Coordinates of C-alpha atoms and ligand atoms in Angstrom, one line a residue:
X1 CA 71.3 61.7 101.9
X2 CA 68.5 61.0 99.4
X3 CA 64.7 61.0 99.9
X4 CA 64.8 57.2 100.0
X5 CA 67.0 57.3 103.1
X6 CA 64.1 59.1 104.8
X7 CA 61.1 57.3 103.4
X8 CA 60.6 54.3 101.1
X9 CA 60.6 55.6 97.5
X10 CA 56.9 54.9 96.9
X11 CA 56.0 56.8 100.1
X12 CA 57.4 60.0 98.4
X13 CA 54.2 60.0 96.2
X14 CA 50.6 60.9 96.7
X15 CA 48.5 58.6 98.9
X16 CA 45.1 58.1 97.3
X17 CA 42.5 55.3 97.8
X18 CA 45.0 53.3 99.8
X19 CA 47.6 53.3 97.0
X20 CA 50.8 55.3 96.4
X21 CA 51.0 57.0 93.0
X22 CA 52.8 59.9 91.2
X23 CA 51.0 63.1 90.3
X24 CA 49.0 62.8 87.1
X25 CA 51.4 65.1 85.2
X26 CA 54.5 63.7 86.9
X27 CA 55.2 67.0 88.8
X28 CA 57.4 66.9 91.8
X29 CA 58.2 69.3 94.6
X30 CA 61.4 69.6 96.6
X31 CA 61.7 69.5 100.3
X32 CA 64.6 71.5 101.8
X33 CA 66.7 71.3 104.9
X34 CA 66.3 74.7 106.6
X35 CA 69.6 74.3 108.3
X36 CA 71.5 74.8 105.0
X37 CA 68.9 75.0 102.2
X38 CA 69.9 71.7 100.6
X39 CA 67.4 69.4 99.0
X40 CA 66.3 66.6 101.3
X41 CA 63.8 64.8 99.1
X42 CA 61.6 65.1 96.1
X43 CA 57.9 64.4 96.5
X44 CA 55.0 64.1 94.0
X45 CA 53.3 67.5 93.6
X46 CA 49.5 67.1 93.4
X47 CA 47.4 69.0 90.9
X48 CA 43.7 69.9 91.3
X49 CA 42.9 66.8 89.3
X50 CA 44.9 64.6 91.7
X51 CA 43.1 66.3 94.6
X52 CA 39.7 65.5 93.0
X53 CA 40.8 61.9 92.7
X54 CA 41.5 61.9 96.4
X55 CA 38.1 63.4 97.0
X56 CA 36.5 60.6 94.8
X57 CA 38.3 58.1 97.0
X58 CA 37.1 59.7 100.2
X59 CA 33.6 59.9 98.9
X60 CA 33.6 56.3 97.9
X61 CA 34.9 55.2 101.3
X62 CA 32.5 57.4 103.3
X63 CA 29.4 55.2 103.7
X64 CA 31.2 52.0 104.7
X65 CA 33.5 53.9 107.0
X66 CA 30.6 55.7 108.8
X67 CA 29.0 52.2 109.3
X68 CA 32.1 50.8 110.9
X69 CA 31.6 50.0 114.6
X70 CA 33.0 52.8 116.8
X71 CA 35.1 50.3 118.6
X72 CA 36.8 49.3 115.4
X73 CA 37.5 52.9 114.6
X74 CA 38.9 53.4 118.1
X75 CA 41.1 50.3 117.8
X76 CA 42.6 51.5 114.5
X77 CA 43.6 54.8 116.2
X78 CA 44.9 53.0 119.2
X79 CA 47.1 50.7 117.0
X80 CA 48.3 53.8 115.1
X81 CA 49.1 55.4 118.5
X82 CA 51.3 52.3 119.4
X83 CA 53.0 52.4 116.1
X84 CA 53.8 56.1 116.3
X85 CA 55.1 55.6 119.8
X86 CA 57.4 52.7 118.6
X87 CA 58.7 54.9 115.8
X88 CA 59.1 58.1 117.8
X89 CA 62.8 58.4 117.0
X90 CA 62.5 58.0 113.2
X91 CA 59.5 60.3 113.0
X92 CA 61.3 62.9 115.2
X93 CA 64.4 62.8 113.0
X94 CA 62.4 63.2 109.8
X95 CA 60.5 66.1 111.3
X96 CA 63.7 67.7 112.6
X97 CA 65.2 67.5 109.1
X98 CA 62.4 68.9 107.1
X99 CA 61.3 71.5 109.6
X100 CA 64.4 72.5 111.5
X101 CA 63.3 72.0 115.2
X102 CA 65.7 70.0 117.4
X103 CA 65.3 66.3 117.6
X104 CA 64.5 66.6 121.3
X105 CA 61.7 69.0 120.4
X106 CA 60.5 66.9 117.6
X107 CA 60.2 63.9 120.0
X108 CA 58.1 66.1 122.2
X109 CA 55.8 66.9 119.2
X110 CA 55.5 63.2 118.3
X111 CA 54.5 62.4 121.9
X112 CA 52.0 65.4 122.0
X113 CA 50.6 64.8 118.6
X114 CA 50.2 61.1 119.1
X115 CA 48.1 61.7 122.2
X116 CA 45.4 62.9 119.9
X117 CA 45.3 59.4 118.4
X118 CA 45.0 58.0 122.0
X119 CA 42.4 60.5 123.2
X120 CA 40.2 60.1 120.1
X121 CA 40.6 56.3 120.2
X122 CA 38.8 56.6 123.6
X123 CA 36.3 59.2 122.3
X124 CA 35.2 57.0 119.3
X125 CA 33.1 54.9 121.6
X126 CA 31.5 57.8 123.5
X127 CA 29.6 59.4 120.6
X128 CA 25.9 59.6 121.7
X129 CA 22.8 61.5 121.3
X130 CA 20.0 62.1 123.8
X131 CA 16.5 61.0 124.6
X132 CA 14.2 63.4 126.4
X133 CA 10.6 64.2 127.1
X134 CA 9.4 67.5 125.5
X135 CA 8.9 70.2 128.2
X136 CA 5.1 70.2 127.6
X137 CA 5.0 66.4 127.9
X138 CA 3.7 64.1 125.3
X139 CA 6.3 63.9 122.5
X140 CA 9.8 62.6 122.9
X141 CA 12.9 64.1 121.4
X142 CA 15.7 61.9 120.1
X143 CA 19.0 63.1 118.7
X144 CA 21.4 61.1 116.6
X145 CA 25.0 62.0 115.9
X146 CA 26.4 61.2 112.5
X147 CA 29.7 61.9 110.8
X148 CA 29.7 65.1 108.8
X149 CA 31.1 63.3 105.8
X150 CA 34.2 63.8 103.6
X151 CA 36.6 66.4 105.0
X152 CA 39.4 68.6 103.6
X153 CA 42.4 69.3 105.9
X154 CA 45.1 71.9 105.3
X155 CA 48.0 71.9 107.8
X156 CA 50.9 74.2 108.4
X157 CA 54.7 73.4 108.4
X158 CA 55.4 74.4 112.0
X159 CA 54.0 71.3 113.7
X160 CA 54.0 68.8 110.8
X161 CA 52.7 65.9 112.9
X162 CA 50.5 67.4 115.6
X163 CA 48.5 69.7 113.4
X164 CA 47.6 66.6 111.4
X165 CA 46.8 64.2 114.2
X166 CA 44.5 66.9 115.8
X167 CA 42.3 66.7 112.8
X168 CA 42.8 63.1 111.6
X169 CA 42.2 61.7 115.1
X170 CA 38.7 63.1 115.7
X171 CA 37.7 62.6 112.0
X172 CA 38.6 58.9 112.1
X173 CA 36.9 58.5 115.5
X174 CA 33.7 60.2 114.2
X175 CA 33.6 58.1 111.0
X176 CA 34.6 60.8 108.5
X177 CA 36.9 60.3 105.4
X178 CA 39.4 62.9 104.4
X179 CA 41.8 64.6 102.0
X180 CA 44.8 66.0 103.7
X181 CA 47.1 68.7 102.1
X182 CA 50.2 69.1 104.3
X183 CA 52.3 72.2 104.0
X184 CA 54.6 71.9 101.0
X185 CA 57.7 72.6 103.2
X186 CA 57.0 69.6 105.4
X187 CA 55.1 66.8 103.6
X188 CA 57.4 64.0 104.7
X189 CA 56.0 63.6 108.2
X190 CA 52.4 63.4 106.9
X191 CA 53.4 60.8 104.3
X192 CA 55.0 58.8 107.1
X193 CA 51.9 59.1 109.2
X194 CA 49.7 58.0 106.3
X195 CA 51.8 54.8 106.0
X196 CA 51.4 54.2 109.7
X197 CA 47.6 54.7 109.6
X198 CA 47.4 52.2 106.7
X199 CA 49.5 49.7 108.6
X200 CA 47.2 50.2 111.6
X201 CA 44.3 49.0 109.4
X202 CA 42.6 52.2 108.2
X203 CA 40.6 51.2 105.2
X204 CA 41.5 52.4 101.7
X205 CA 40.2 55.9 100.9
X206 CA 39.5 57.0 104.5
X207 CA 42.7 59.1 104.5
X208 CA 44.2 60.5 101.4
X209 CA 47.3 62.8 101.3
X210 CA 48.1 65.2 98.5
X211 CA 51.2 67.4 99.0
X212 CA 51.1 70.3 96.6
X213 CA 52.7 73.6 95.6
X214 CA 49.3 74.7 94.3
X215 CA 47.2 74.8 97.5
X216 CA 44.8 77.5 96.1
X217 CA 43.9 75.4 93.0
X218 CA 43.3 72.4 95.2
X219 CA 41.1 74.1 97.7
X220 CA 39.1 75.8 95.0
X221 CA 38.5 72.5 93.2
X222 CA 37.6 70.5 96.3
X223 CA 35.5 73.2 97.9
X224 CA 33.4 73.7 94.8
X225 CA 32.2 70.1 95.1
X226 CA 29.1 69.7 97.2
X227 CA 30.2 66.2 98.3
X228 CA 32.9 67.8 100.4
X229 CA 31.2 68.6 103.7
X230 CA 33.9 70.0 106.0
X231 CA 37.0 72.0 105.9
X232 CA 39.5 72.3 108.8
X233 CA 42.4 74.6 108.4
X234 CA 45.4 75.5 110.5
X235 CA 47.5 78.3 109.3
X236 CA 47.6 82.0 108.8
X237 CA 44.6 84.3 109.2
X238 CA 44.8 85.5 105.6
X239 CA 44.5 82.1 104.1
X240 CA 41.8 81.2 106.6
X241 CA 39.7 84.1 105.4
X242 CA 40.0 82.9 101.8
X243 CA 38.9 79.4 102.8
X244 CA 35.9 80.7 104.8
X245 CA 34.8 82.7 101.7
X246 CA 35.3 79.7 99.5
X247 CA 33.2 77.6 101.9
X248 CA 30.2 79.8 101.3
X249 CA 29.2 78.3 97.9
X250 CA 28.6 74.8 99.2
X251 CA 28.1 75.8 102.8
X252 CA 30.8 73.5 104.1
X253 CA 31.3 73.4 107.8
X254 CA 34.6 75.1 108.7
X255 CA 37.0 75.0 111.6
X256 CA 39.7 77.6 111.6
X257 CA 42.9 77.5 113.8
X258 CA 44.6 80.7 112.8
X259 CA 47.3 83.1 113.9
X260 CA 47.9 84.4 117.4
X261 CA 49.5 87.3 119.2
X262 CA 49.7 85.9 122.7
X263 CA 50.3 88.3 125.6
X264 CA 52.4 87.1 128.5
X265 CA 51.5 89.1 131.6
X266 CA 53.8 89.3 134.6
X267 CA 52.3 91.0 137.6
X268 CA 54.3 92.5 140.5
X269 CA 53.4 89.6 142.8
X270 CA 54.5 86.9 140.4
X271 CA 57.1 84.3 141.2
X272 CA 59.7 85.7 138.9
X273 CA 61.7 82.4 138.6
X274 CA 58.6 80.6 137.5
X275 CA 57.7 83.5 135.1
X276 CA 61.1 83.3 133.4
X277 CA 60.9 79.5 133.2
X278 CA 57.4 79.9 131.7
X279 CA 58.5 82.6 129.3
X280 CA 61.2 80.3 127.9
X281 CA 58.7 77.7 127.2
X282 CA 56.0 80.0 125.8
X283 CA 58.5 81.9 123.7
X284 CA 61.0 79.3 122.6
X285 CA 58.9 76.2 121.9
X286 CA 59.4 75.6 118.2
X287 CA 61.9 78.5 118.0
X288 CA 59.0 80.9 118.5
X289 CA 57.3 79.5 115.4
X290 CA 54.1 78.5 117.2
X291 CA 50.6 80.1 117.0
X292 CA 50.6 79.9 120.8
X293 CA 54.0 81.6 121.1
X294 CA 54.2 84.4 123.6
X295 CA 54.4 87.4 121.3
X296 CA 54.2 90.3 123.7
X297 CA 55.7 90.3 127.2
X298 CA 53.7 92.8 129.3
X299 CA 55.5 93.2 132.6
X300 CA 54.7 95.4 135.7
X301 CA 57.2 98.2 135.7
X302 CA 58.5 97.3 139.2
X303 CA 59.7 93.9 138.1
X304 CA 60.4 94.6 134.4
X305 CA 64.1 95.2 134.8
X306 CA 64.8 92.1 136.8
X307 CA 62.5 89.9 134.5
X308 CA 64.2 91.2 131.4
X309 CA 67.7 90.7 132.7
X310 CA 67.0 87.1 133.8
X311 CA 65.2 86.3 130.6
X312 CA 68.1 87.7 128.6
X313 CA 70.6 85.5 130.5
X314 CA 68.6 82.4 129.7
X315 CA 68.0 83.4 126.0
X316 CA 71.7 84.3 125.6
X317 CA 72.8 80.8 126.9
X318 CA 70.9 79.0 124.2
X319 CA 72.9 77.3 121.5
X320 CA 71.8 77.9 118.0
X321 CA 72.5 75.3 115.3
X322 CA 71.4 72.4 113.2
X323 CA 68.5 70.6 114.9
X324 CA 70.1 67.2 114.6
X325 CA 73.3 68.2 116.3
X326 CA 73.9 67.4 120.0
X327 CA 73.7 70.2 122.4
X328 CA 71.7 72.5 120.1
X329 CA 68.7 74.2 121.7
X330 CA 67.5 76.4 118.9
X331 CA 67.2 75.3 115.2
X332 CA 66.8 77.3 112.1
X333 CA 63.6 79.1 111.1
X334 CA 61.7 77.7 108.2
X335 CA 63.0 79.8 105.3
X336 CA 64.7 83.0 104.3
X337 CA 61.5 85.0 104.2
X338 CA 60.9 84.0 107.8
X339 CA 64.3 85.3 108.9
X340 CA 63.9 88.5 107.0
X341 CA 60.5 89.1 108.6
X342 CA 61.8 88.6 112.1
X343 CA 64.9 90.8 111.4
X344 CA 62.6 93.6 110.0
X345 CA 60.4 93.5 113.1
X346 CA 63.5 93.9 115.4
X347 CA 64.9 96.7 113.3
X348 CA 61.6 98.5 113.4
X349 CA 61.3 98.0 117.1
X350 CA 64.8 99.5 117.7
X351 CA 63.8 102.4 115.5
X352 CA 60.7 102.9 117.6
X353 CA 62.9 103.1 120.8
X354 CA 63.5 99.5 121.9
X355 CA 66.8 98.4 123.4
X356 CA 68.4 95.0 122.6
X357 CA 69.4 93.1 125.7
X358 CA 70.6 90.1 123.9
X359 CA 70.7 88.8 120.3
X360 CA 69.2 91.1 117.7
X361 CA 70.8 89.7 114.5
X362 CA 71.3 86.7 112.4
X363 CA 74.4 84.6 112.8
X364 CA 76.9 84.4 110.0
X365 CA 76.9 81.4 107.7
X366 CA 74.3 79.2 105.9
X367 CA 70.8 78.4 106.9
X368 CA 67.9 80.4 108.2
X369 CA 69.0 81.1 111.7
X370 CA 68.1 84.0 114.0
X371 CA 69.6 84.7 117.5
X372 CA 67.4 84.4 120.6
X373 CA 66.6 88.0 121.3
X374 CA 65.2 90.1 124.2
X375 CA 64.1 93.6 123.6
X376 CA 63.1 96.1 126.3
X377 CA 61.3 99.5 126.3
X378 CA 59.2 98.3 123.3
X379 CA 56.4 100.8 122.7
X380 CA 53.0 99.0 122.6
X381 CA 52.2 100.2 119.1
X382 CA 55.5 99.0 117.6
X383 CA 54.9 96.5 114.8
X384 CA 56.5 93.7 116.8
X385 CA 53.7 94.0 119.3
X386 CA 51.0 94.0 116.7
X387 CA 52.1 91.3 114.3
X388 CA 52.8 87.6 114.8
X389 CA 56.7 87.4 115.2
X390 CA 57.0 83.7 114.5
X391 CA 60.6 83.7 115.7
X392 CA 62.8 83.7 118.8
X393 CA 62.3 87.3 119.9
X394 CA 60.8 88.4 123.2
X395 CA 59.7 92.1 123.2
X396 CA 59.1 93.5 126.7
X397 CA 56.6 96.3 127.3
X398 CA 55.7 97.6 130.8
X399 CA 52.4 98.4 132.5
X400 CA 51.4 100.1 135.8
X401 CA 47.9 98.8 136.7
X402 CA 45.9 95.6 136.2
X403 CA 43.4 97.4 134.0
X404 CA 46.1 98.7 131.8
X405 CA 47.6 95.2 131.5
X406 CA 44.3 93.7 130.5
X407 CA 43.6 96.5 128.1
X408 CA 47.0 96.2 126.4
X409 CA 46.6 92.4 126.3
X410 CA 43.2 92.6 124.6
X411 CA 44.4 95.3 122.2
X412 CA 44.9 92.9 119.3
X413 CA 42.9 91.5 116.5
X414 CA 43.9 88.0 117.6
X415 CA 42.6 85.9 120.4
X416 CA 44.3 82.5 120.6
X417 CA 46.4 82.0 123.8
X418 CA 47.5 84.2 126.6
X419 CA 49.6 83.7 129.7
X420 CA 49.4 85.2 133.2
X421 CA 51.8 85.1 136.1
X422 CA 50.5 86.1 139.5
X423 CA 50.2 84.6 142.9
X424 CA 46.9 86.4 143.7
X425 CA 43.9 84.2 143.4
X426 CA 41.4 87.0 143.1
X427 CA 43.5 88.6 140.4
X428 CA 43.8 85.2 138.6
X429 CA 40.0 84.9 138.4
X430 CA 39.5 88.6 137.3
X431 CA 42.2 88.5 134.7
X432 CA 41.3 85.1 133.3
X433 CA 37.7 86.2 132.8
X434 CA 38.7 89.6 131.3
X435 CA 41.1 88.2 128.7
X436 CA 39.6 87.9 125.3
X437 CA 41.4 84.8 124.3
X438 CA 40.4 81.2 123.6
X439 CA 43.0 79.9 126.1
X440 CA 44.5 81.3 129.2
X441 CA 47.6 79.8 130.9
X442 CA 47.9 80.6 134.6
X443 CA 51.5 80.3 135.9
X444 CA 52.4 78.1 133.0
X445 CA 54.0 78.6 129.6
X446 CA 52.3 75.7 128.0
X447 CA 48.5 75.4 127.4
X448 CA 48.4 72.6 124.7
X449 CA 46.9 69.4 125.9
X450 CA 45.0 66.8 123.9
X451 CA 42.2 66.6 126.5
X452 CA 41.7 70.4 126.4
X453 CA 39.7 72.4 123.8
X454 CA 42.3 74.2 121.8
X455 CA 41.2 77.1 119.7
X456 CA 40.8 80.9 119.4
X457 CA 38.4 83.8 119.2
X458 CA 38.3 86.9 117.0
X459 CA 40.8 86.7 114.1
X460 CA 42.4 83.6 115.5
X461 CA 39.4 81.6 114.2
X462 CA 36.7 79.3 115.5
X463 CA 36.2 75.7 116.3
X464 CA 38.1 73.6 118.9
X465 CA 40.5 70.8 118.5
X466 CA 41.0 68.2 121.3
X467 CA 39.0 67.7 124.4
X468 CA 35.4 66.6 124.4
X469 CA 34.7 69.4 122.0
X470 CA 37.1 68.2 119.3
X471 CA 34.9 65.4 118.0
X472 CA 31.8 67.6 117.8
X473 CA 33.5 69.4 114.8
X474 CA 33.1 66.2 112.9
X475 CA 29.5 65.3 113.9
X476 CA 26.1 66.4 112.7
X477 CA 23.0 66.1 114.8
X478 CA 19.8 64.7 113.5
X479 CA 16.7 65.4 115.7
X480 CA 13.9 62.8 115.6
X481 CA 10.5 63.8 116.9
X482 CA 8.5 61.0 118.4
X483 CA 5.0 60.9 119.7
X484 CA 4.6 60.2 123.4
X485 CA 3.8 56.6 124.5
Ligands
LIG501 P1 49.9 79.5 105.7 O1 48.6 80.0 105.9 O2 50.8 80.2 104.7 O3 49.9 78.0 105.2 C1 49.2 77.0 105.9 C2 48.7 76.0 104.9 O4 47.8 76.6 104.0 C3 49.8 75.4 104.1 O5 49.5 74.0 103.9 C4 49.6 76.1 102.8 O6 50.1 75.3 101.7 C5 48.1 76.3 102.7 N1 47.6 77.3 101.8 C6 48.2 78.5 101.4 N2 47.4 79.1 100.6 C7 46.3 78.4 100.5 C8 45.0 78.6 99.8 N3 44.8 79.6 99.0 N4 44.1 77.6 99.9 C9 44.3 76.5 100.6 N5 45.5 76.3 101.3 C10 46.4 77.2 101.2 O7 50.6 79.5 107.1 P2 52.0 79.0 107.5 O8 53.0 80.1 107.2 O9 52.3 77.6 106.9 O10 51.8 78.7 109.0 C11 52.0 79.7 110.0 C12 50.7 80.2 110.4 O11 49.9 79.2 110.9 C13 50.8 81.2 111.5 O12 50.0 82.3 111.3 C14 50.4 80.5 112.8 O13 49.9 81.2 113.8 C15 49.3 79.6 112.2 N6 49.1 78.4 113.0 C16 48.0 78.4 113.8 C17 47.8 77.3 114.6 C18 46.5 77.2 115.5 O14 46.2 76.2 115.9 N7 45.8 78.3 115.6 C19 48.7 76.3 114.7 C20 49.9 76.4 114.0 C21 50.1 77.5 113.1

């Protein structure tokens, strides 16, 4: 298979100002199949100079785009939504190939990610300010919402489509232009999406895409420019901190969707079948390579043995293999470093006293695979409970009381998602309020929803994507003081 079998040859280049073109120095990067390490495609590799060209295009397009009627912006998103829906199968295959997830999961991501286009096509026409009388009477207060201006988006490899649409959807709806730098491991999906948005009628320069192996150089160049007004990043906390620091010079607005360390709490009164079902979703979505992935299973000691046994049965029955093959449930991890990281966390946990109920090693053969794994008796302080695992490993730790469960759950620098299984309504309310996380799932292993405000607290970042809140990240408020009549 060659890159052209996946995308038309010109779509394997940079997308700047509505045109496809090579990198200025002719550099190229390789996209690999994580199932066997082979080269899938070669894509233009943007330099800082190319990224600045993309910013020029975004800046040039900004004023006209901001003046476009909201209905027109919404209709473009809606058309893109229809096109993505029609092309679900080809997008899913492309994403499965470059990222590793199964085609079925990739279809799920296309459907989920595409909902941000639909949601924000509907939000585009609901941008409004307010009119009010000053409390003391007399003057009137008017607020006007305006697009923040040209944006810079950096997205990760784990959800190549959805992490893009979550930013592009609201930015388009709000009237912002943008430069997108997808993860170098998975640029193909974003390039395919750019072509779809162009086909849907997005004017030249509104969306520019610059895959690159030099993300630091690109972000430094773009963020030093005061015409760039907004940075939205999804990725690791370390890179997020760097970008927040870089944003200080030009005081760009920033949204940060960073790492997580989600606790999955199972109380003694929980419906255990439902908890195991939820655990499979919260842990195994995307092979565990999700910022929302359940990272620590905190289970009441009276049900821990049963929960662990049932979870191990389900995890042990999963078929590991190439994401495009029939019957496969779990694809490869993204690269060798990812497998080594997961393997090290498991080795350390066993050294700390954990027992392996199922899995615990990497299968023989090519590719970056790791077996679905369940560990029990994991000490709370073991590295696997502290760091983001980003792989198919479920460590189980026990607790005795509700207070202890909440304390353990909150004992992390992260604060993205959390999950609670209980049938007690009063406990549901107490625990949901006490958990220091941006999102709490009650008796569900899936919190992501385009209509909900997705985001974290603490070292998981700030800002929200989706929901009514999502578009606010791309709007400025102008207050107009008026005399009374
Ligand atoms: P990463 O931070 O290494 O890379 C993310 C993106 O940042 C990539 O596009 C990369 O090229 C770019 N990047 C790297 N260095 C940069 C720099 N100096 N300047 C600008 N860009 C730079 O993360 P990753 O390994 O690709 O993704 C996994 C991480 O993303 C995990 O920590 C995960 O939790 C997090 N994540 C968070 C969310 C969320 O919504 N909170 C969603 C998905 C993934």
